[in-house]
Coordinates of C-alpha atoms in Angstrom, one line a residue:
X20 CA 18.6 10.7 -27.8
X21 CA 15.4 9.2 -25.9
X22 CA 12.3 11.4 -25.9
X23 CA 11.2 11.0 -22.2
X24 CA 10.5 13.1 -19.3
X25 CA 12.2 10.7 -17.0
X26 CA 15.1 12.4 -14.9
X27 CA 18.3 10.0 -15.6
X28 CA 18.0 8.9 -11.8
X29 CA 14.7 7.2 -13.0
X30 CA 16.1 6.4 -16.4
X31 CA 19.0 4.6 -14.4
X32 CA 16.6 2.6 -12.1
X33 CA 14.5 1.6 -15.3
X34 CA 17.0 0.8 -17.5
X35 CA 18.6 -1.5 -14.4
X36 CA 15.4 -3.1 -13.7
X37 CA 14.3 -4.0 -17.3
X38 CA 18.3 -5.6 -18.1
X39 CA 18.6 -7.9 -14.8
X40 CA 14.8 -9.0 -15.3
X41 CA 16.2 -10.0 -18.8
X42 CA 19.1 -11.5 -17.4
X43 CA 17.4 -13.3 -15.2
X44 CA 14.8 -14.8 -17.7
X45 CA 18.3 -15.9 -19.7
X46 CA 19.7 -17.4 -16.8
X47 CA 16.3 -19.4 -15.3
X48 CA 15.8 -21.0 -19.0
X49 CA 19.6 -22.6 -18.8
X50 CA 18.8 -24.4 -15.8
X51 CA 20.3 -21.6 -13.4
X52 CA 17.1 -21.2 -11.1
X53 CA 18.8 -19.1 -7.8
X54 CA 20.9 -16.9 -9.6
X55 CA 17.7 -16.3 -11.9
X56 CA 15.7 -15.3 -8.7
X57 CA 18.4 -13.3 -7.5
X58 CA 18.4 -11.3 -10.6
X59 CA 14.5 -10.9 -10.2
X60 CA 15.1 -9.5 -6.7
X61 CA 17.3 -7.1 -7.9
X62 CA 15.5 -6.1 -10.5
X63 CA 12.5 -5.3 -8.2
X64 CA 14.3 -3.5 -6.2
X65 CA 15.5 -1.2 -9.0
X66 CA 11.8 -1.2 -10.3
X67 CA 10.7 -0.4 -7.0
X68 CA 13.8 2.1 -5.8
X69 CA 13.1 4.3 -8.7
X70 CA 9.1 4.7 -8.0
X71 CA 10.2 5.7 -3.9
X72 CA 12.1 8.8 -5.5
X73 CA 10.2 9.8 -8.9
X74 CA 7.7 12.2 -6.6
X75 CA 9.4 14.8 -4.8
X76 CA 6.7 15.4 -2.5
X77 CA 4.0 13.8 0.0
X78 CA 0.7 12.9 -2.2
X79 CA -2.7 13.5 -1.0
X80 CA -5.2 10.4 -0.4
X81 CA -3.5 9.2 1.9
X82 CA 0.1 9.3 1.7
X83 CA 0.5 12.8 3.5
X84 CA -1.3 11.7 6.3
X85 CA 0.4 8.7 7.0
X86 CA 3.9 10.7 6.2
X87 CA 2.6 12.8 9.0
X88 CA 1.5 10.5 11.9
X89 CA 4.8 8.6 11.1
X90 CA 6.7 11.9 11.9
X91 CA 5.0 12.3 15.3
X92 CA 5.6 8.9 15.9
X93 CA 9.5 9.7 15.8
X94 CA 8.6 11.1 18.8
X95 CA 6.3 9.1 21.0
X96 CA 6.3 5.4 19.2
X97 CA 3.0 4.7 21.3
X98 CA 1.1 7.7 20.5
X99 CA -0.3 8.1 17.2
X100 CA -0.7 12.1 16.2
X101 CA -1.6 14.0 13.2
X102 CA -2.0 17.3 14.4
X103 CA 0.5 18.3 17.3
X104 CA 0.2 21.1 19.6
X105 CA -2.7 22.3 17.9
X106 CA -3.7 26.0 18.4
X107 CA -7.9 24.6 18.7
X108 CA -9.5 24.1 22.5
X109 CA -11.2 21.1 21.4
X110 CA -10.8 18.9 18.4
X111 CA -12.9 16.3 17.1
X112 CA -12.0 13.0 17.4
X113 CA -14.2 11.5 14.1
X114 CA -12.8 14.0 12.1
X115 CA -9.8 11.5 10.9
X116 CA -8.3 13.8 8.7
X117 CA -7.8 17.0 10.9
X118 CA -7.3 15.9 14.6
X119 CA -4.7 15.2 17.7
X120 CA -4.8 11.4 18.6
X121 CA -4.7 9.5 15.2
X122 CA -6.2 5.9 15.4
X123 CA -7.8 5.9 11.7
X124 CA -5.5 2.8 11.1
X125 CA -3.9 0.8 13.5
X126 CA -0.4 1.5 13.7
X127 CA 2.1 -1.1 12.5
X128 CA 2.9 0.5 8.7
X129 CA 3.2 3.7 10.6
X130 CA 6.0 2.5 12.9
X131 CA 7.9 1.0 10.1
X132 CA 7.3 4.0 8.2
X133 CA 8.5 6.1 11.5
X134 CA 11.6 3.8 11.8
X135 CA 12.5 4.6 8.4
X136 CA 12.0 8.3 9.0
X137 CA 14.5 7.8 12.1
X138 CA 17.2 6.0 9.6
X139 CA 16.8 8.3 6.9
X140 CA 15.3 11.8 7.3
X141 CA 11.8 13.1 7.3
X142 CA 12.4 12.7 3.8
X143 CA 9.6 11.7 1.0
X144 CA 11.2 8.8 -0.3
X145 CA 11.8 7.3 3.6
X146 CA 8.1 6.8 4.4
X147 CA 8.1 4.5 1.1
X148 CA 11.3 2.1 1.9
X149 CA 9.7 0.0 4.2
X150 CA 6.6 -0.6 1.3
X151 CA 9.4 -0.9 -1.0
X152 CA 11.5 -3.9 1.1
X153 CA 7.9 -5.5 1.4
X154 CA 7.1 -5.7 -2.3
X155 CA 10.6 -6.8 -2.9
X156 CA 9.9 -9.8 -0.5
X157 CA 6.7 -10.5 -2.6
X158 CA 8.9 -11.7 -5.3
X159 CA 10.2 -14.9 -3.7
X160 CA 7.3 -15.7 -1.5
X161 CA 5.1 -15.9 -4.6
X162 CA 7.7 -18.0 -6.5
X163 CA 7.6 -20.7 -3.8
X164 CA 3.8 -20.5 -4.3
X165 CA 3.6 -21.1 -7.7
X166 CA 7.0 -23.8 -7.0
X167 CA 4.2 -25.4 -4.5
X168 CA 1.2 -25.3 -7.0
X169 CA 2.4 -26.8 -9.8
X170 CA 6.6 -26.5 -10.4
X171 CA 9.6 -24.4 -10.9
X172 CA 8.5 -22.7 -14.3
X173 CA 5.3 -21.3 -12.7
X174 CA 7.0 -20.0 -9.9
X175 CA 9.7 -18.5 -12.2
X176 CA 6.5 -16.8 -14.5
X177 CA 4.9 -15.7 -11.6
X178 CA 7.8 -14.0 -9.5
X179 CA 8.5 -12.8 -13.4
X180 CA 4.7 -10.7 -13.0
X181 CA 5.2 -9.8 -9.7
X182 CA 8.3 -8.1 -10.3
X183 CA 7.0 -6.2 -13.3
X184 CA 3.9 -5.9 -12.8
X185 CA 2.8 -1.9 -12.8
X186 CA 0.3 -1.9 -10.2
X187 CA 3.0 -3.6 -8.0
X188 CA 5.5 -1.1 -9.3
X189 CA 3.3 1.9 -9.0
X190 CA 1.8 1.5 -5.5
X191 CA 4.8 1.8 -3.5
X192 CA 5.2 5.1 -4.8
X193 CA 2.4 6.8 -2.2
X194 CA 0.4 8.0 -5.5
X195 CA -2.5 5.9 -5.6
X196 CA -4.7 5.5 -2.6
X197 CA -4.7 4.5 0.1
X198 CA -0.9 4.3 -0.5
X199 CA 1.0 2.5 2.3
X200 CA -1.3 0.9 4.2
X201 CA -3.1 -0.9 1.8
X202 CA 0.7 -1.9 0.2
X203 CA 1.6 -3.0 3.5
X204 CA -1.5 -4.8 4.6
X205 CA -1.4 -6.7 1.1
X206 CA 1.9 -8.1 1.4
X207 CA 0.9 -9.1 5.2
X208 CA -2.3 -10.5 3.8
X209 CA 0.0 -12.3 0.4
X210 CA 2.8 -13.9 3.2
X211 CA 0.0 -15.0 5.3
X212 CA -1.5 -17.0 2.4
X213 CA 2.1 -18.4 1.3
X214 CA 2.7 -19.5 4.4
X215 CA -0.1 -21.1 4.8
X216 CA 0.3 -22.8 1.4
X217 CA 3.8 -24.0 2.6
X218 CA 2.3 -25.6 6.0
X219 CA -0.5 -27.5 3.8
X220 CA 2.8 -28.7 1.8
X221 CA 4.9 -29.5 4.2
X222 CA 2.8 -29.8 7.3
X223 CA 5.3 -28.6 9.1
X224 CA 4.0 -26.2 12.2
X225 CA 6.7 -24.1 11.8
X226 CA 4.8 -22.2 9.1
X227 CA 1.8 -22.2 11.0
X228 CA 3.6 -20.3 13.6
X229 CA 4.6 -18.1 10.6
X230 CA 1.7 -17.8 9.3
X231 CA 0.4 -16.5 12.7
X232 CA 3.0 -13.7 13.0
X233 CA 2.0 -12.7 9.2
X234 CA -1.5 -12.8 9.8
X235 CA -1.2 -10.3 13.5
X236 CA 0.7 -7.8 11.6
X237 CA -2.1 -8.0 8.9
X238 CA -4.3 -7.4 11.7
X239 CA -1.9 -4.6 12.9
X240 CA -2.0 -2.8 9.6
X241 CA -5.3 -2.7 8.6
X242 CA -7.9 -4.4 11.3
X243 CA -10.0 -7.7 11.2
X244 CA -9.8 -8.2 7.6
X245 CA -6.4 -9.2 7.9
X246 CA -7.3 -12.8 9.3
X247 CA -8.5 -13.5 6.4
X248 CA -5.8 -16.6 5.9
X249 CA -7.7 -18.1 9.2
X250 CA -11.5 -18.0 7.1
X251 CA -9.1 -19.7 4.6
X252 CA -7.4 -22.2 7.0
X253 CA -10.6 -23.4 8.2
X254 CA -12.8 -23.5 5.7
X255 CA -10.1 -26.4 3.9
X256 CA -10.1 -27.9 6.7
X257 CA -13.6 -28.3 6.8
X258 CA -14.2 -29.4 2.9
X259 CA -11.7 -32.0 3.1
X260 CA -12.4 -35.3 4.6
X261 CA -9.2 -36.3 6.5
X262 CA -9.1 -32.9 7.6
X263 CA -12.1 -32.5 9.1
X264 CA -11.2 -36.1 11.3
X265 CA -8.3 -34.3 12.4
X266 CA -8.3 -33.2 15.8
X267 CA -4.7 -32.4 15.8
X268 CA -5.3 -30.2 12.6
X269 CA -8.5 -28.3 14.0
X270 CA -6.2 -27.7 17.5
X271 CA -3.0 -26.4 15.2
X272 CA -5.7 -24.0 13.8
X273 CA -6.5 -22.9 16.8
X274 CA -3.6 -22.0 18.3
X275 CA -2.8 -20.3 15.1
X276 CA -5.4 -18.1 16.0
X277 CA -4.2 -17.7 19.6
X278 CA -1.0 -16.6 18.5
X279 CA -2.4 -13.9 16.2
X280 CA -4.9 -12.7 18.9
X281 CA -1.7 -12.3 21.7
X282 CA 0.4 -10.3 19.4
X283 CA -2.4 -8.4 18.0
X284 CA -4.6 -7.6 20.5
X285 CA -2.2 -5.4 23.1
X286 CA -2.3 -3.0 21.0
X287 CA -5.8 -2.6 20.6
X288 CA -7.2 -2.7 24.2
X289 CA -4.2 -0.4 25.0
X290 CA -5.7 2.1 22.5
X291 CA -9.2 1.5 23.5
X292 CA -8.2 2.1 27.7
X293 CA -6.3 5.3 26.7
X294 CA -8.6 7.2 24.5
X295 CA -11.6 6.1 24.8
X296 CA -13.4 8.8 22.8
X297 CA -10.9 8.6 19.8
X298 CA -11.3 4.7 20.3
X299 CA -14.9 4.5 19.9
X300 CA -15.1 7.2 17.1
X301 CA -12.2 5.2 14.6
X302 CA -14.7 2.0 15.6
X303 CA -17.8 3.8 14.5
X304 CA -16.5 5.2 11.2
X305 CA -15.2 1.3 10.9
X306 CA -18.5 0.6 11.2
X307 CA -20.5 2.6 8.5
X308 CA -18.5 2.0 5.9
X309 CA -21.1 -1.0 6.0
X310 CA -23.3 1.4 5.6
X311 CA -22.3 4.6 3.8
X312 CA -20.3 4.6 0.8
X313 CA -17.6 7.8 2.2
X314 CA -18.6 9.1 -1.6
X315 CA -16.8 6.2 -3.0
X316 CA -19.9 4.6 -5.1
X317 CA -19.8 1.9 -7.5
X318 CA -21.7 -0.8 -9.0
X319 CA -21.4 -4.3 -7.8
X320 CA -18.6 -5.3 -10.4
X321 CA -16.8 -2.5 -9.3
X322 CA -14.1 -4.5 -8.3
X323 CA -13.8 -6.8 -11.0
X324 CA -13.8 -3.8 -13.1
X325 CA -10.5 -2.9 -11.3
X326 CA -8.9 -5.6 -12.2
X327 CA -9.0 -4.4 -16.0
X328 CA -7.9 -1.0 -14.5
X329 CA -4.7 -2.4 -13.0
X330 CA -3.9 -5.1 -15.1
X331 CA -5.4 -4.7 -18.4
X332 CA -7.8 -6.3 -20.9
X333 CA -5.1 -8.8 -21.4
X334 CA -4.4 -10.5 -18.6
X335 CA -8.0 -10.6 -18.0
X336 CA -8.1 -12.8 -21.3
X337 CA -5.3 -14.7 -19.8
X338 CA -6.8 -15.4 -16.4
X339 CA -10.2 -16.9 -17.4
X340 CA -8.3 -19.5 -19.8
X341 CA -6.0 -19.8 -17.0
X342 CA -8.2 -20.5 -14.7
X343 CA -10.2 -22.9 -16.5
X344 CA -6.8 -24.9 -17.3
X345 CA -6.0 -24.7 -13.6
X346 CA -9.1 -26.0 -12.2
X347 CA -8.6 -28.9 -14.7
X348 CA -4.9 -29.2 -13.7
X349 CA -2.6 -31.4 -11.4
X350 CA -2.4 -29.4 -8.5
X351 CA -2.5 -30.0 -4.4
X352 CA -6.6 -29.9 -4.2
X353 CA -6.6 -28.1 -0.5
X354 CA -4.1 -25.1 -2.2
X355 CA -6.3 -24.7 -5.0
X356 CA -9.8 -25.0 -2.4
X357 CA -7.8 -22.4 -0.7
X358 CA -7.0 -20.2 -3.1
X359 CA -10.4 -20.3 -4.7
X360 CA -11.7 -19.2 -1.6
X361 CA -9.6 -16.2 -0.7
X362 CA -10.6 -15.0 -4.6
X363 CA -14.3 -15.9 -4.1
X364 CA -14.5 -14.6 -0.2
X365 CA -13.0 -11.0 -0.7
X366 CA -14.4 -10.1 -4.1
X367 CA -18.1 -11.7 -2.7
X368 CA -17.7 -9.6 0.0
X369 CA -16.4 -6.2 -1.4
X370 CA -19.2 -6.3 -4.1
X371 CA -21.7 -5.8 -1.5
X372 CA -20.4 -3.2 0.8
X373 CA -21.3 0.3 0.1
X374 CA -17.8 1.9 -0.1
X375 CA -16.1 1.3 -3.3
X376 CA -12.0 1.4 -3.0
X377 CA -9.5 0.6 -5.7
X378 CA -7.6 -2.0 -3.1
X379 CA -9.8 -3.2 -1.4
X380 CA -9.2 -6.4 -2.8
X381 CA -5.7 -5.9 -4.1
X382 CA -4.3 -8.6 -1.1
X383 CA -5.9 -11.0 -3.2
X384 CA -4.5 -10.1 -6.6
X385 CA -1.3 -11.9 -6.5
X386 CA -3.1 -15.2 -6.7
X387 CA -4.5 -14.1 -9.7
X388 CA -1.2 -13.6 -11.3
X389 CA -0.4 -17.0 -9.7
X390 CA -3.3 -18.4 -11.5
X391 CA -2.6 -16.9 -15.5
X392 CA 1.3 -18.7 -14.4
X393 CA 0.1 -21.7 -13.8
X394 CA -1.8 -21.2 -17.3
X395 CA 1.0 -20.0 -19.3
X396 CA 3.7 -22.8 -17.9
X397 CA 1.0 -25.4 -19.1
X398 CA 0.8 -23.8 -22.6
X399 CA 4.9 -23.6 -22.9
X400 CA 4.8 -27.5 -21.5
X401 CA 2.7 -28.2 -24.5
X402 CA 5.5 -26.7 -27.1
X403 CA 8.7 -28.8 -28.4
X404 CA 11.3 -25.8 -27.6
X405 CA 9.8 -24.9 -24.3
X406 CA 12.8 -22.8 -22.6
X407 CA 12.5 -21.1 -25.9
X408 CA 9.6 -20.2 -25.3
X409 CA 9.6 -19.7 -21.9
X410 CA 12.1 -16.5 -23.0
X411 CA 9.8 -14.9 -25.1
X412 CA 7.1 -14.7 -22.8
X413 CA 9.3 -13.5 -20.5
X414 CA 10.4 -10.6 -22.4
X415 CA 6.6 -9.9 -23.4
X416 CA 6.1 -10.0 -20.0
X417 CA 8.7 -7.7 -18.9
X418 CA 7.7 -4.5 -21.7
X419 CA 4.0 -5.6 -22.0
X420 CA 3.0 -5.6 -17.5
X421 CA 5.5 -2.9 -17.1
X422 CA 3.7 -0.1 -18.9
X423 CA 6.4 2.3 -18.6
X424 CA 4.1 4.9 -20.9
X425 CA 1.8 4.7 -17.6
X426 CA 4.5 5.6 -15.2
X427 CA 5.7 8.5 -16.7
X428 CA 2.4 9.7 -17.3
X429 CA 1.1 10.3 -13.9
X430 CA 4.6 10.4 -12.2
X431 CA 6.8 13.1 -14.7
X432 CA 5.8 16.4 -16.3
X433 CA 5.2 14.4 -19.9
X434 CA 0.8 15.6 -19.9
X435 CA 0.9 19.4 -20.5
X436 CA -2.3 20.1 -18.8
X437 CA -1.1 17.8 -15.8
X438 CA -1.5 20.3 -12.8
X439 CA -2.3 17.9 -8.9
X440 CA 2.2 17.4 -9.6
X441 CA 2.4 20.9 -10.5
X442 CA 0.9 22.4 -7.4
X443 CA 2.3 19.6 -4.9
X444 CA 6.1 20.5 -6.1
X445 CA 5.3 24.2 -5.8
X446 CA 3.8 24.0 -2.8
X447 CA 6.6 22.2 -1.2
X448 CA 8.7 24.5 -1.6
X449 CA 6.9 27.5 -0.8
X450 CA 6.6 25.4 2.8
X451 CA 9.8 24.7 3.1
X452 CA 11.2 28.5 2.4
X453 CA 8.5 29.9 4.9
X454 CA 9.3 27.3 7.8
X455 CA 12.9 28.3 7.7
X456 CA 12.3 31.7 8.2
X457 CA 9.6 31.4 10.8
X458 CA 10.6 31.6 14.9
X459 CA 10.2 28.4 16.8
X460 CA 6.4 27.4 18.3
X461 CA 5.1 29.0 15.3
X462 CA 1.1 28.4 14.4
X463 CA 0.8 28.5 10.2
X464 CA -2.6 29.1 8.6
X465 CA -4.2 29.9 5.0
X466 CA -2.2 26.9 3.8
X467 CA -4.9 26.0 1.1
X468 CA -7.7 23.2 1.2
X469 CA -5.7 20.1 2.0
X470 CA -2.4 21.6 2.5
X471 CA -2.0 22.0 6.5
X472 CA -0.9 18.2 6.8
X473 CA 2.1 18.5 4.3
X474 CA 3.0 21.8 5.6
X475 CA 3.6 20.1 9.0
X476 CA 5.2 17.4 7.6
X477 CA 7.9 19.7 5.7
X478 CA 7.6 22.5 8.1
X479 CA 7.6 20.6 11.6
X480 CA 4.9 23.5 12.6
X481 CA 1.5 23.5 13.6
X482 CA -0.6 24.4 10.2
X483 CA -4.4 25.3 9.4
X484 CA -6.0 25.1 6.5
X485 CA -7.8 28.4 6.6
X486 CA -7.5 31.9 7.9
X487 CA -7.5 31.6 11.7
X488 CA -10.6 31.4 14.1
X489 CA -11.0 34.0 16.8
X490 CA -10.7 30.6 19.1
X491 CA -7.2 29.9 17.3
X492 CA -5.7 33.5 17.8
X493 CA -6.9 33.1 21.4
X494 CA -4.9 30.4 22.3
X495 CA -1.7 31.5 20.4
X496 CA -2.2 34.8 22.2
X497 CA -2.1 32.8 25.5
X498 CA -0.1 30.4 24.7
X499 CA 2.8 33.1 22.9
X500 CA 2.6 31.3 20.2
X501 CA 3.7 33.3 16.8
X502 CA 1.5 33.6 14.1
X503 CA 2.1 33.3 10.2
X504 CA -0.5 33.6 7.6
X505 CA 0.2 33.2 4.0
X506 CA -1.3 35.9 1.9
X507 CA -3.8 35.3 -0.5
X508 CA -5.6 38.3 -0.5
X509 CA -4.0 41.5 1.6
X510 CA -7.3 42.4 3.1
X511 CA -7.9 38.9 4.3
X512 CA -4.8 39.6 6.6
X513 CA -6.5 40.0 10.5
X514 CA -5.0 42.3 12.9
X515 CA -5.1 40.6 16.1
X516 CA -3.9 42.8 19.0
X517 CA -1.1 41.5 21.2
X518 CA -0.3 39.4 18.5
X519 CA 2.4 39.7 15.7
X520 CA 1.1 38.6 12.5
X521 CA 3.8 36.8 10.1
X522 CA 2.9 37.5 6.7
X523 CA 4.1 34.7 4.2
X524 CA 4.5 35.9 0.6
X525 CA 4.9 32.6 -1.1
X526 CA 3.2 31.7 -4.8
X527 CA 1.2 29.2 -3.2
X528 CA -1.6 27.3 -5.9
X529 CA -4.5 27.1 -4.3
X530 CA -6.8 24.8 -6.3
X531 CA -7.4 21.6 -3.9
X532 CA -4.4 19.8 -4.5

């Protein structure tokens, strides 16, 4: 009998994903390389599959939110929403996290997130497919990377780390903030860069053009610092010689940029022309996070620091010898220029700015793990039985990166004193029972600090936070709207004349979560 708090759905997904990982570390060290990268895929799927259901419920920074807006969007695919028919005269549009128009991000993880909600239900596990088919994609783009960089064996190792990795794992399951978008926008970011790598191999303009489309729905998903491929692109271009002669290589560049800007920027000046006010608000706050840290503080290493935090004292250990034996290495020079680039602009950069993130830099990770491959394929070249090897680090890889202790500690009911799943599960259905008893146009308030946005998203009613505002009961009186409040404290219940009060007796748990 195994001692775990795993349901057997996860159990099933875990179990599947550690046995084809295996399989496919068997089959890649007897020569069978496609069948071995098949295995991986499925095996990230199954990884990956089992983190989009383990949560039964929408988490909080920022996953709700998201959930939300995606909702609307089922409705209006060009009009971003978080709150919807709102009972309030006026609502302000820097307020990001309780307002009408939504343009806190722009809006292309949302409308995949929205087209998974129209194939599957406005269900919590369909906002996380489309982060889930991305990070499966991850797994072969990165193997052609490390093919590129050095051979087969490194691109084996590091689709291996991809595919197990934990933080990989973990983040498409909405849990760890900013969830979806910054998933999304890293694997944008991560294609950009491979395609890039392939066009330096190839030189090719095919994966220029790639490149490009990779690079606009960076752009799309999380604003200017998704050309970051292009400060990449050019900067190579400038350090090396023959590249800096080449006209023809300086005008590719350029029109890689054009094509980026025309599928990119429609978007943008339509949003800016049609809410203006929202528009220069979501710029504004874009702004000052140059300048204000949001209450997200941290000391210059902050971000290095989070490197530990997601992948462990280990792998640090293993990247700096990695690194050093890559730098030394046979390797395409403008790849590695490249590489060291990305790694040197986005963590220079991020150490400096005021708000301190957890993913900030997390596009930039998988080069890492590209990096300690390159490392470790060198060391197994060095030994006499070297698929031999190769096997056991690939099963220490697959049980060491996976952390599967990790995973059921902050996604099962394993920590006693673990309350933020608790309350969500609760909460959820306490919603759900009270929005199918409630009349149709129905305004919900007292939801609980934080809880208005996944009572929407469950309920498909307009929800508050707090008791109602004399404003509020107003316009629900005007507008015949029902009221429902759920009861915290009897004598907090208002009696508004004209108006029928709803009262919700549901055990809601009120404590911020």
């Amino acid at each position: 009998m195994i001692d775990t708090h795993f349901t057997d759905r996860d159990l099933a997904f875990l179990a599947s994903g550690i046995v084809f990982a295996l399989m496919a570390v068997v089959l890649f060290s007897r020569g069978n390389v496609r069948a071995s990268l098949l295995l991986l895929l499925v095996s990230g799927l199954a990884f990956r599959l089992m983190m989009a259901f383990i949560d039964p419920f929408v988490n909080i920074w920022d996953e709700q939110y998201h959930a939300l807006v995606a909702k609307n969007l089922t409705s209006d695919f060009f009009h971003p929403v978080l709150v919807a028919n709102s009972a309030d005269s006026n609502m302000s549009p820097a307020y990001w996290a309780f307002t009408d128009t939504w343009l806190h991000k722009p809006p292309l993880f949302l409308w995949q997130m929205a087209l998974a909600i129209k194939m599957f239900g406005a269900t919590t596990w369909a906002i996380r497919i489309p982060s889930v088919v991305l990070s499966v994609l991850m797994i072969p783009a990165i193997y052609r990377c490390g093919k590129i960089i050095g051979n087969e064996r490194v691109g084996f190792i590091a689709a291996l780390l991809i595919t197990c990795s934990n933080i990989q794992i973990n983040i498409v399951s909405g849990w760890l903030n900013t969830d979806h978008n910054d998933a999304v926008f890293a694997y944008y970011v991560f294609f950009s860069l491979w395609t890039w790598m392939e066009y330096v191999h190839t030189k090719k303009t095919r994966w220029l053009v790639l490149m490009s489309c990779f690079a606009a729905g960076a752009v799309l998903t999380k604003w200017l610092p998704g050309m970051l491929v292009f400060g990449v692109a050019f900067t190579v271009q400038f350090l090396f010689f023959d590249n800096r002669l080449s006209k023809n290589g300086w005008l590719k560049l350029f029109l890689a940029v054009g094509i980026t800007t025309l599928l990119a920027a429609p978007w943008f000046v339509y949003a800016s022309q049609t809410w203006p006010e929202q528009w220069s608000a979501t710029m504004g706050n874009y702004a000052e996070h140059l300048s204000s840290d949001f209450a997200h503080s941290g000391s210059w290493w902050y971000h290095f620091d989070q490197v530990r935090e997601q992948f462990g004292w280990v792998f640090i250990v293993a990247f700096v010898i990695s690194l050093f034996i890559y730098l030394h290495g046979k390797s395409n020079g403008q790849i590695k220029a490249g590489i060291l680039v990305a790694l040197v602009a986005v963590y220079g950069f991020y150490c400096f700015v005021p708000t301190k993130m957890p993913f900030f830099c997390f596009p930039v990770t998988p080069l890492l793990l590209l990096i300690v491959a390159f490392g470790i394929e060198r060391v197994i070249e060095q030994a006499q039985r070297k698929m031999l090897w190769l096997s056991v680090v690939g099963v220490v890889i697959i049980f060491f990166t996976t952390n599967i202790g990790r995973l059921e500690h902050y996604h099962t009911d394993r920590d006693p004193k673990e309350f933020y799943r608790k309350t969500r599960i609760n909460n959820r259905e306490c919603f759900e029972r009270a929005g199918l008893t409630l009349p149709a146009n129905t305004v919900i308030f007292n939801c609980g600090e934080w809880n208005a946005v996944p009572c929407m998203y469950y309920t498909g009613f307009t929800a508050y936070d707090g008791l109602p505002s004399a404003d509020q009961l107003e316009n629900c009186r005007i507008q015949n709207r029902p009221v429902a409040i759920f009861r915290d404290n009897p004598a907090e219940i208002p009696v508004v004349p004209g108006i029928d009060v709803i009262v919700l007796d549901e055990p809601l748990i009120r404590n911020g979560f």
